[in-house]
Coordinates of C-alpha atoms in Angstrom, one line a residue:
Chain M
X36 CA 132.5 98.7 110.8
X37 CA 130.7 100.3 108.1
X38 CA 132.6 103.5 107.4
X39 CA 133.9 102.8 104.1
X40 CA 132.6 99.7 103.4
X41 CA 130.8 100.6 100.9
X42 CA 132.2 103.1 99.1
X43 CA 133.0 101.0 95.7
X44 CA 135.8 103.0 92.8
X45 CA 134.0 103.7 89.4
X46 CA 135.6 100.4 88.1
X47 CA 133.8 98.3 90.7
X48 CA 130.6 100.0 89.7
X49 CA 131.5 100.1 86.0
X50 CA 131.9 96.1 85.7
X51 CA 128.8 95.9 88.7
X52 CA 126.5 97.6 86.0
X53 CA 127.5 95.7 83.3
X54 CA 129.4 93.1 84.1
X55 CA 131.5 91.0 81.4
X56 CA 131.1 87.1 80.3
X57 CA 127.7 86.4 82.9
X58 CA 126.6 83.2 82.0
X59 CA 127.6 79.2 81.7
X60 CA 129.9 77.6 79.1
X61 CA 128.1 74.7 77.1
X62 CA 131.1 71.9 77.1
X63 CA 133.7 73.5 79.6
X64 CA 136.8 72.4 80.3
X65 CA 136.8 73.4 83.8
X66 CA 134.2 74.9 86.3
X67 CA 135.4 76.3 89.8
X68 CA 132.5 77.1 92.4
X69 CA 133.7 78.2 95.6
X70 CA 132.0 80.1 98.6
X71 CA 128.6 79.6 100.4
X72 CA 125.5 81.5 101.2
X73 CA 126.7 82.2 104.7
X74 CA 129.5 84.7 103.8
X75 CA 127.1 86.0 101.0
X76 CA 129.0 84.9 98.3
X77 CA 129.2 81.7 95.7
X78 CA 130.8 81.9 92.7
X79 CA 130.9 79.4 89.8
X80 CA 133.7 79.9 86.9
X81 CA 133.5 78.1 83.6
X82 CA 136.5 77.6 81.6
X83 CA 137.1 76.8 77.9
X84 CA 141.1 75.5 77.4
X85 CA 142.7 75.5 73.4
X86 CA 146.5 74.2 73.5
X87 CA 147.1 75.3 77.1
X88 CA 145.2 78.6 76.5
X89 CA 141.8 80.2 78.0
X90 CA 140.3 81.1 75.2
X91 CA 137.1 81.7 77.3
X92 CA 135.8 82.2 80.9
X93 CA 132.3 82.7 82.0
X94 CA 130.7 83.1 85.4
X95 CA 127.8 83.0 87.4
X96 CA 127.7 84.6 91.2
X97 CA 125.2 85.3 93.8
X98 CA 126.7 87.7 95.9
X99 CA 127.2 91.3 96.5
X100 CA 128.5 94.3 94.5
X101 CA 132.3 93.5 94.8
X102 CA 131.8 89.9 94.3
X103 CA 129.9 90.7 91.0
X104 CA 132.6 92.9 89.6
X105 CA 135.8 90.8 91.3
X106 CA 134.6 87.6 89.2
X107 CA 133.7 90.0 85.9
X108 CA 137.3 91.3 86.1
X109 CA 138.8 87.7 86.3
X110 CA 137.3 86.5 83.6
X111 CA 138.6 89.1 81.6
X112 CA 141.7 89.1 83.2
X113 CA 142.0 85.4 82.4
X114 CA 140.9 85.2 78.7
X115 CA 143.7 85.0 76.7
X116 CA 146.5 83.8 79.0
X117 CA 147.9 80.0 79.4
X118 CA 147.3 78.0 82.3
X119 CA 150.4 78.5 84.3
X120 CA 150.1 82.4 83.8
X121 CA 146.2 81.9 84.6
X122 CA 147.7 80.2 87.9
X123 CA 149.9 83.2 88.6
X124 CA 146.9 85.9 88.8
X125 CA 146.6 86.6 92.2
X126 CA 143.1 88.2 94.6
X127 CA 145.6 91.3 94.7
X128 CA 146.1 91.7 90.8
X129 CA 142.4 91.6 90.8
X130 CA 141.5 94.0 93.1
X131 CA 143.8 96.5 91.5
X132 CA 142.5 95.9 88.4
X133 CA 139.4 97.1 89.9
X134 CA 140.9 100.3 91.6
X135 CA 141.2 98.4 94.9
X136 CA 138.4 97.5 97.0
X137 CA 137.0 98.2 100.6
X138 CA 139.0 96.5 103.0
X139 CA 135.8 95.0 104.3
X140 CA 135.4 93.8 100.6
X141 CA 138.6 92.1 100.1
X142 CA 137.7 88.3 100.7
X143 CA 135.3 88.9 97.5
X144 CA 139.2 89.4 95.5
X145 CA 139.9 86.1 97.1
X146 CA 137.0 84.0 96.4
X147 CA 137.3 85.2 92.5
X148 CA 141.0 83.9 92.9
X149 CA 139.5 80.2 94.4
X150 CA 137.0 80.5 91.5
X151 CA 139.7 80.4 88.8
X152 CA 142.0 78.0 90.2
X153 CA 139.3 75.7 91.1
X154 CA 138.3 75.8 87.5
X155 CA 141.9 75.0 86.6
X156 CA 142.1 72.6 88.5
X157 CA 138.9 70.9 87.9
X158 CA 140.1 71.1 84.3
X159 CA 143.5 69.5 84.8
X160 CA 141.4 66.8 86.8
X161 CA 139.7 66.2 83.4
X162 CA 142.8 65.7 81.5
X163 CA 144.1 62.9 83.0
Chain O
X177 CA 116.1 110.7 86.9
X178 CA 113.4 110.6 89.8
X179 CA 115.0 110.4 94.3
X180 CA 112.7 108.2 95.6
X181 CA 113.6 107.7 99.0
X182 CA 112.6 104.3 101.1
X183 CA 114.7 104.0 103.6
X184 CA 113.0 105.8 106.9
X185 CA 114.0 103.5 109.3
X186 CA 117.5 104.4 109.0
X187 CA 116.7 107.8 109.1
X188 CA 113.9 110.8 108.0
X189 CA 114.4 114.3 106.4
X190 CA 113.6 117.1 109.3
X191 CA 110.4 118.1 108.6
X192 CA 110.1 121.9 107.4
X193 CA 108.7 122.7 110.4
X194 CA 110.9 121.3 113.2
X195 CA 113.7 123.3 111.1
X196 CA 112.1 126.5 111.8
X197 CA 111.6 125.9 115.3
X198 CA 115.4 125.1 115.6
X199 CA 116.8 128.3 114.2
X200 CA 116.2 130.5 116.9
X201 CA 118.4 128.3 119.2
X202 CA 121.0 127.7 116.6
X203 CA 120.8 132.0 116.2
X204 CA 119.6 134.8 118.7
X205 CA 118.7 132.3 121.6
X206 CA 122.4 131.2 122.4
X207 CA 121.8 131.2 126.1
X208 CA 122.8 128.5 128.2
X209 CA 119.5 126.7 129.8
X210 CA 121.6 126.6 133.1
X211 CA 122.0 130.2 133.3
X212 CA 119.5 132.1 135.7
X213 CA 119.7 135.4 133.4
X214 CA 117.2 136.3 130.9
X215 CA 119.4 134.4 128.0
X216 CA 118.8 130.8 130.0
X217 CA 115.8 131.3 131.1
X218 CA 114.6 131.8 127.1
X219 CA 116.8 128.5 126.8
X220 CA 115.3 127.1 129.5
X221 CA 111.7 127.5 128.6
X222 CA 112.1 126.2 125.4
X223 CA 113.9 122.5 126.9
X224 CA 111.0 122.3 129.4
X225 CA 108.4 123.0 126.5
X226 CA 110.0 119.9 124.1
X227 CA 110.2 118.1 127.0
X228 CA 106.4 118.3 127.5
X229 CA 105.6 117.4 124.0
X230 CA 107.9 114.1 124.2
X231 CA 106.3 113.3 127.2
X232 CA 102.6 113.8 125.6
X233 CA 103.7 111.6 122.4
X234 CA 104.3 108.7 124.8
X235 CA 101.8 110.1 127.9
X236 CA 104.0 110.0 130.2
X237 CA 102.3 110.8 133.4
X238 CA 104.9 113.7 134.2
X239 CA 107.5 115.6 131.8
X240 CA 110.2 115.3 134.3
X241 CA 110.0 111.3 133.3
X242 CA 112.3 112.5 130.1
X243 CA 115.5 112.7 129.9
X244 CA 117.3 114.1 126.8
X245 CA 120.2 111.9 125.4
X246 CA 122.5 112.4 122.7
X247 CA 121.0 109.5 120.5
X248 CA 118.8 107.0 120.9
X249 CA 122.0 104.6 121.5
X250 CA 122.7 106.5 124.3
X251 CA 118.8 106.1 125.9
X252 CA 119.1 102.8 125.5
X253 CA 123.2 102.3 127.0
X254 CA 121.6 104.4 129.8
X255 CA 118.7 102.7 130.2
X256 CA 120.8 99.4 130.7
X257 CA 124.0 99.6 131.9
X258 CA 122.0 102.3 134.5
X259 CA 119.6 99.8 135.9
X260 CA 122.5 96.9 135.9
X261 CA 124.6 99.6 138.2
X262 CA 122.1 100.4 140.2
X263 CA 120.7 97.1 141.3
X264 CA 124.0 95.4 141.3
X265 CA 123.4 94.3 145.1
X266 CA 119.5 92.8 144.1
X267 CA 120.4 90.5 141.2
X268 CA 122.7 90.4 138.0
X269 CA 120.7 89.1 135.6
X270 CA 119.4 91.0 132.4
X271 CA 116.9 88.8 129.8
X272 CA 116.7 90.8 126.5
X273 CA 116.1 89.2 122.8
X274 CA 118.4 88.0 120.1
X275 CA 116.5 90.5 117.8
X276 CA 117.2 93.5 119.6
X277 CA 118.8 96.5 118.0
X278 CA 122.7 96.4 118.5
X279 CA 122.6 99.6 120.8
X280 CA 120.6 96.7 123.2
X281 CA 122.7 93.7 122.3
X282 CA 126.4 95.2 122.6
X283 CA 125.3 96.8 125.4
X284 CA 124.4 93.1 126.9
X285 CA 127.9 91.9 125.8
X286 CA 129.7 94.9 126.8
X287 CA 127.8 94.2 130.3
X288 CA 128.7 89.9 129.9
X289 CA 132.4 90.7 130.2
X290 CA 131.6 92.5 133.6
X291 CA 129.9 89.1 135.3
X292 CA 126.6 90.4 134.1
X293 CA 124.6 87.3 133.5
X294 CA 122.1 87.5 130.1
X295 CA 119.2 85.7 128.2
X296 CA 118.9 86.4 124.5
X297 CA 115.0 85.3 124.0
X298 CA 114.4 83.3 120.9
X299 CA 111.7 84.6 118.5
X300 CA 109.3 82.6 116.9
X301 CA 108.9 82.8 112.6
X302 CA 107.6 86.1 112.5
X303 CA 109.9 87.7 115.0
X304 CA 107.7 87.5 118.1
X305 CA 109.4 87.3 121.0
X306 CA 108.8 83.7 123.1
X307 CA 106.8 84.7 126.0
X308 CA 107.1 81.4 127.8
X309 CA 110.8 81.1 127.7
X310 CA 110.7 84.4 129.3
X311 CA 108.8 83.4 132.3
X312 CA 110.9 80.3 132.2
X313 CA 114.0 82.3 132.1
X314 CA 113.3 84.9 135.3
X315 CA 114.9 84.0 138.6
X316 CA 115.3 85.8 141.7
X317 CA 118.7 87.2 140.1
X318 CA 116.6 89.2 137.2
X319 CA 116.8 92.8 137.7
X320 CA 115.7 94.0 133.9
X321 CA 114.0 93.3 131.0
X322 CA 114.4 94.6 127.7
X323 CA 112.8 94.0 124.7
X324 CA 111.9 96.6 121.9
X325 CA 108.8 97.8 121.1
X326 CA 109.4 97.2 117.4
X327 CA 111.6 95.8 115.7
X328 CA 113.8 98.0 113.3
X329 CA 114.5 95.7 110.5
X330 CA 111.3 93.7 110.1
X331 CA 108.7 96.0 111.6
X332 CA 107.4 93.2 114.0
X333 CA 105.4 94.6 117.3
X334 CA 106.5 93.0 120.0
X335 CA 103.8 92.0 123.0
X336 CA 105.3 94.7 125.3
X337 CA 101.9 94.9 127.5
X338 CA 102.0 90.7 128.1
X339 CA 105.4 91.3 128.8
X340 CA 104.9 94.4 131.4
X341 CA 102.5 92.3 133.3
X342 CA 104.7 89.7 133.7
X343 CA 107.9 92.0 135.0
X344 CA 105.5 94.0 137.1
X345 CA 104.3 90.5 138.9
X346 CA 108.0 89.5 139.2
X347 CA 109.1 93.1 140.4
X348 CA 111.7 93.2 137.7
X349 CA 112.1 96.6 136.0
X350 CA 111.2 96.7 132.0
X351 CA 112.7 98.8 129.3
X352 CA 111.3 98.8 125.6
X353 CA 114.0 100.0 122.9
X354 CA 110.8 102.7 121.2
X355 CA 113.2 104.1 118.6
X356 CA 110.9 102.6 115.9
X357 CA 108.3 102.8 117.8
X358 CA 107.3 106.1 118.4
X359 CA 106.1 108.4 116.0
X360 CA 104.6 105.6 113.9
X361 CA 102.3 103.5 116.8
X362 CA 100.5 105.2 119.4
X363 CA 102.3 104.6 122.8
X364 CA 100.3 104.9 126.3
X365 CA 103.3 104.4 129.1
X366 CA 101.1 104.4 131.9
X367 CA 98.7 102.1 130.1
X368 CA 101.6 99.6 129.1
X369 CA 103.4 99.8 132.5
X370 CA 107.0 100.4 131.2
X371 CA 109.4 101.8 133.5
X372 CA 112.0 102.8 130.7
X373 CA 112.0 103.9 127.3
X374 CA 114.2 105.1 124.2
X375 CA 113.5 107.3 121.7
X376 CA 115.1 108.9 119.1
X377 CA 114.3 112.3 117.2
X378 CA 115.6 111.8 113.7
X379 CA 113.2 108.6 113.0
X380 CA 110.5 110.8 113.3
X381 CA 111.5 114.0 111.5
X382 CA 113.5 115.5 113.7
X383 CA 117.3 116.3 113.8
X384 CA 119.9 113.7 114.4
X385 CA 122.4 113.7 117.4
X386 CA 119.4 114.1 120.2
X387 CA 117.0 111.3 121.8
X388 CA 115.3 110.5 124.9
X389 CA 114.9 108.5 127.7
X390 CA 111.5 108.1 129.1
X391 CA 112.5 107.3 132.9
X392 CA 108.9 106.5 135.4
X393 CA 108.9 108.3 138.5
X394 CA 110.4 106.2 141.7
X395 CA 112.9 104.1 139.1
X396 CA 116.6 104.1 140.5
X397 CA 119.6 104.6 137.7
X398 CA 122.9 105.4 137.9
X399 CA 123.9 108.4 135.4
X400 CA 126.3 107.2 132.2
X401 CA 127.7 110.9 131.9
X402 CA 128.9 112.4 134.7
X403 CA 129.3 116.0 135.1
X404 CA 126.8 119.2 135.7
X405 CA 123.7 118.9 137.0
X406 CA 122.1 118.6 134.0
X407 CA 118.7 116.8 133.2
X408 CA 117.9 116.9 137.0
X409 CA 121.7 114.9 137.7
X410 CA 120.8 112.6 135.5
X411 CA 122.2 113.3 132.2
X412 CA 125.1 115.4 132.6
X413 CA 126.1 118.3 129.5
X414 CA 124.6 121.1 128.4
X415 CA 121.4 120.4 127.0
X416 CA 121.4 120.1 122.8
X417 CA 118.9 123.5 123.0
X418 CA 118.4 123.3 119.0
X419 CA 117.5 119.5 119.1
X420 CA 115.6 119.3 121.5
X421 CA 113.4 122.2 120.3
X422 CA 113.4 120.1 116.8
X423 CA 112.7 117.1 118.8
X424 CA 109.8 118.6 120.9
X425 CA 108.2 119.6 117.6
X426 CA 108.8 116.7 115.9
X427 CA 106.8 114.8 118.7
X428 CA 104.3 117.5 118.5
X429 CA 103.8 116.5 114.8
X430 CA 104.2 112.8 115.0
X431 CA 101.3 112.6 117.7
X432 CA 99.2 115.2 116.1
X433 CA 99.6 112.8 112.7
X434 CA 99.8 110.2 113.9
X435 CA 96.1 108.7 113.1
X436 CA 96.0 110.4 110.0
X437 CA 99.6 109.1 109.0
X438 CA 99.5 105.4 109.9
X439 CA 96.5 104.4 107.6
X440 CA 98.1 106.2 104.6
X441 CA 101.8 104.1 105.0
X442 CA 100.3 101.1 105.5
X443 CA 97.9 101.2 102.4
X444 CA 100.9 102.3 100.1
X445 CA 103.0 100.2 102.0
X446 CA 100.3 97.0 101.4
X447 CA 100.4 98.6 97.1
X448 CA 103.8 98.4 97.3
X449 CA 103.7 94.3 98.6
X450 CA 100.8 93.5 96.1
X451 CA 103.2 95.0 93.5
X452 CA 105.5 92.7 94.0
X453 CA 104.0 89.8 94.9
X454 CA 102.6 90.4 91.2
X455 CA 105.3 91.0 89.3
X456 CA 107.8 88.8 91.0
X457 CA 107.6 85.3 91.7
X458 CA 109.7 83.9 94.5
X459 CA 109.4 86.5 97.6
X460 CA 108.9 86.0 101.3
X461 CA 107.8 88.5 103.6
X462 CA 110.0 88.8 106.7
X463 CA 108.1 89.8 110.0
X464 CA 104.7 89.6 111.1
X465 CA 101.5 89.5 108.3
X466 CA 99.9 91.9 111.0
X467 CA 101.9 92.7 114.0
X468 CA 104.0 95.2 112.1
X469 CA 105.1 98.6 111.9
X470 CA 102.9 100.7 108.9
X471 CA 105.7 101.8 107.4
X472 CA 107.8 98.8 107.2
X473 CA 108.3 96.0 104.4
X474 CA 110.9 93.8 104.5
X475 CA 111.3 91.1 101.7
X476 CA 113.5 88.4 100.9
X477 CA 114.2 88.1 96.8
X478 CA 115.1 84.3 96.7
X479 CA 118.6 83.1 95.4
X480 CA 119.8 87.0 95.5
X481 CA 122.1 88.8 97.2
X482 CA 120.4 92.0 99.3
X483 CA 123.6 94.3 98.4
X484 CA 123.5 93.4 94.5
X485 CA 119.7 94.5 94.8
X486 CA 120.3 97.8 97.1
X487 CA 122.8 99.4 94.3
X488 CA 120.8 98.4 91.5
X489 CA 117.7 100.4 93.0
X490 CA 120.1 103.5 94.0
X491 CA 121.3 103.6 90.1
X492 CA 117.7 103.8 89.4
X493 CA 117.3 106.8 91.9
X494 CA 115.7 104.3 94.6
X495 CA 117.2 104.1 98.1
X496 CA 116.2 101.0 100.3
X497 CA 118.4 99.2 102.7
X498 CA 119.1 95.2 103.8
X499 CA 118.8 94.8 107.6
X500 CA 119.7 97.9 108.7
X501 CA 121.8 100.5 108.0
X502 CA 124.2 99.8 111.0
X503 CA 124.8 95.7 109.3
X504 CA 125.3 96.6 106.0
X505 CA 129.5 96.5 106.8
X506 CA 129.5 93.1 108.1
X507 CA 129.0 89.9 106.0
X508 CA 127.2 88.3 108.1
X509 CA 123.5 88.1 107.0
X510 CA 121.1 89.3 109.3
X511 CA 121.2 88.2 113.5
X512 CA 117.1 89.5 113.1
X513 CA 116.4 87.2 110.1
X514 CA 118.7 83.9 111.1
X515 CA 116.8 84.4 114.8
X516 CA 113.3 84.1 112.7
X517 CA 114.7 80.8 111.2
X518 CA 115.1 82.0 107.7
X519 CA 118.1 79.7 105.9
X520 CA 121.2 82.0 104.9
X521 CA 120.6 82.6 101.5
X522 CA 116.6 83.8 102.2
X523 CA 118.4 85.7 104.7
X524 CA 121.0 87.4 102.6
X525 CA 118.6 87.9 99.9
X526 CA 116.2 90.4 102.4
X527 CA 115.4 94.1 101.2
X528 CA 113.6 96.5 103.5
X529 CA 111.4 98.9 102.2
X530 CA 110.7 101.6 105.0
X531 CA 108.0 104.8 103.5
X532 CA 107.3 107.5 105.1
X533 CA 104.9 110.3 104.8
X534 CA 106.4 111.9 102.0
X535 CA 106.2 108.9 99.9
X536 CA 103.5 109.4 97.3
X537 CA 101.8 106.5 95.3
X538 CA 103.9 107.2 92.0
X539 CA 107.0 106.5 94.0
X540 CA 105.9 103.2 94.1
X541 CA 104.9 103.0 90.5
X542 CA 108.2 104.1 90.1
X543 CA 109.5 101.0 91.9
X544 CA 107.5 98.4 91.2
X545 CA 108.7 99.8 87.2
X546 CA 112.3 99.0 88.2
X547 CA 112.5 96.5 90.2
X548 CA 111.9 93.5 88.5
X549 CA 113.9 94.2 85.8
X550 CA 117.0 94.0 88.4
X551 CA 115.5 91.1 90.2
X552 CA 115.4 89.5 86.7
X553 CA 118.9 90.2 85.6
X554 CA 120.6 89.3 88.8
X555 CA 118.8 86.2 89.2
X556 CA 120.5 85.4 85.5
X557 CA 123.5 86.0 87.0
X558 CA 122.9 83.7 90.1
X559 CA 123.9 80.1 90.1
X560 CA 121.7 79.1 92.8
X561 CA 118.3 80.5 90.2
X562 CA 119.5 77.6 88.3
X563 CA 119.7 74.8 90.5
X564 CA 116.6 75.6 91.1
X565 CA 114.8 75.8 87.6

């Protein structure tokens, strides 16, 4: 059960120490939160949207080492791309981006995936 | 960078000294304690002699009352599934707590799939164990009892003499998981009036892979390992010579310290809490006020994470640990801290802090200097701080 569960890569811990765009967006164009106290994890995702491109992500997440570095990564991962590409990024891209992740640690990969696509979808809601 | 090490309820260095009593049986003294030549009977002598000091930490009334195990697990599998065996034809019944260690509670489920019939006692806020839902829950069916002596995540004592009284009025046999017990509270068997009880040497400075099973004269259990004679048919293997030299002086230690020891934890253990409760607002402290283990602070940082916390504090040199060491795969939070009532995110948010002798008052300068920057940071970074604000 616990054998390698927490044996992180130096990417995990690199984006666990200092982890990239922490914080809220004033005037988003989307926000995701997904996950509950529960399975130890929530994540919130802000979005900022110019012509059909993320020009910025934030995020704030209570939750444990993995969680802290998966939603980090998509954030970067996401900057920069349009929405259907944004839609296209999946937990697994993420987790590789990281050097992989425990297996016990994988759903942390899949709740920074529900983060972003909430997001998008919250800020496709808006549009209308 | 400074090693400050907090975490001696997973486990304790071996103390200096209980390494030089186990050389000689990892070196010259190879003999088998079985044997009747001169190379077992050294061997031999040297088992009994351990098995004398284990039985003085807990006064047992005779040293034949312990039987060496391979781990505390074990004692405790032993201690259980032996009693269930052996009384099969009186009752089927087993009442044990839902705070128990998992080497008590998988042991109960292992034993539910068999027909065995179990109570999980609730606990109340500070992890005390509801006495009269155990009297309500004994029928004619109950053959054991088991509830631990202390409780390994918290440090709550549990009322094991109200408890004793009530089994030995009943008839129904009582085992106390002592793992985190021993060593660190002084333990009378005979005075308690417990018929079984685990132990383990490597919370208490000893070596790891060897604990103890403190059986009282007259009590019926089957063996879990079959095999030699062993441990007067009780335990069968050859006996772990090295360990349980290390564990016989480790007991030797941990009684003969024992007085000294326990007011000197709990004072830098009570610096450590004051610490805190100074410099960071928004704590709880999980177990009992009093009722608790010297060593043993367990705090829940509010709208945080315990894991985010636990790998801050190692990058800073500090090792402390959530629950226990055996939970810290699972996502779950804590079955001790959701049995005391705490709500999922106090009990996700819980850091224990167990010292231990070699702690020294700058090592908690040390972390009450880098602590609540981290607690600061992460609660920055957590959504539920701000709901809150």
């Amino acid at each position: 059960m616990t054998d390698q569960a927490h044996l992180y890569s130096e990417k995990v811990m690199e984006h666990f120490r200092n982890p990239r765009n922490v914080g809220e967006i004033k005037d988003p164009d989307g926000i995701g939160h997904v996950g509950n106290p529960v399975c130890g994890d929530i994540m919130e995702l802000y979005i900022k949207v110019k012509d059909g491109v993320i020009v910025d992500a934030k995020f704030k997440t209570f939750g444990c080492g993995a969680a802290i570095a998966t939603s980090s990564m998509v954030t970067e991962l996401v900057k920069g791309k349009t929405i259907d590409e944004a839609l296209k990024i999946s937990n697994r891209a993420v987790a590789e981006a990281l050097g992989g992740l425990p297996p016990v640690k994988m759903h942390c990969s899949v709740l920074a995936e529900e983060a972003l696509k909430s997001a998008i979808e919250d800020y496709v809601k808006r549009k209308k | 960078m400074r090693k400050v090490y907090l975490d001696h309820n997973a486990t304790t260095p071996v103390s200096p000294i209980v390494l030089e009593a186990m050389l000689p049986y990892l070196k010259d003294i190879y003999g088998n304690p079985s044997s009747i030549h001169e190379f077992g009977r050294i061997a031999r002598k040297a088992v009994e002699e351990a098995r004398a000091e284990v039985a003085s930490l807990i006064n047992a009334k005779d040293a034949q009352e312990i039987v060496f195990t391979g781990s505390g697990t074990e004692a405790d599998n032993f201690a259980i599934k032996g009693i269930a065996h052996a009384l099969k034809n009186k009752g089927n019944h087993i009442i044990t707590s839902c705070i128990e260690h998992h080497a008590v509670l998988n042991v109960c489920k292992f034993l539910e799939k068999e027909g065995t019939r179990v109570t999980y006692l609730p606990v109340d806020n500070n992890g005390i164990v509801d006495i009269n839902e155990l009297k309500k829950s004994i029928t004619d069916k109950t053959i054991l009892i088991s509830i631990m002596l202390a409780n390994n995540e918290v440090g709550t004592i549990e009322p094991i003499e109200e408890i004793a009284s009530i089994a030995k009025e009943k008839g129904i046999i009582l085992h106390t998981d002592a793992v985190q017990a021993a060593g660190k509270l002084p333990i009378d068997v005979q005075k308690i009036g417990v018929d079984l009880l685990s132990m383990s040497a490597h919370k208490i400075y000893g070596p790891k892979g060897i604990g103890a099973l403190y059986i009282k004269k007259g009590i019926k259990i089957t063996p879990l390992i079959s095999g030699g004679h062993h441990e007067r048919n009780r335990r069968a293997g050859t006996e772990n010579v090295a360990g349980i030299a290390g564990f016989g002086k480790a007991a030797y230690l941990a009684e003969k310290e024992l007085s000294r020891e326990s007011p000197y934890l709990v004072g830098l253990r009570d610096y450590l809490h004051e610490g805190i409760k100074k410099k960071i607002q928004e704590i709880r402290l999980n177990g009992d006020p009093k009722k608790r283990l010297p060593n043993t602070l367990n705090i829940s940082f509010k709208y945080l994470e315990g894991e985010s916390i636990i790998l801050n504090l190692d990058l800073e040199g500090v090792a402390v640990s959530t629950g226990s060491a055996c939970t810290s795969g699972s996502l779950e939070p804590s079955h001790v801290l959701v049995a005391m009532g705490l709500d999922a995110v106090d009990a996700q948010g819980s850091v224990r802090f167990s010292l231990g002798h070699d702690n020294k008052k700058e090592d908690i300068d040390y972390v009450l200097e880098v602590l609540p920057p981290i607690i600061d940071r992460l609660r920055k970074m957590s959504p539920l701080y701000k709901e809150k604000k």
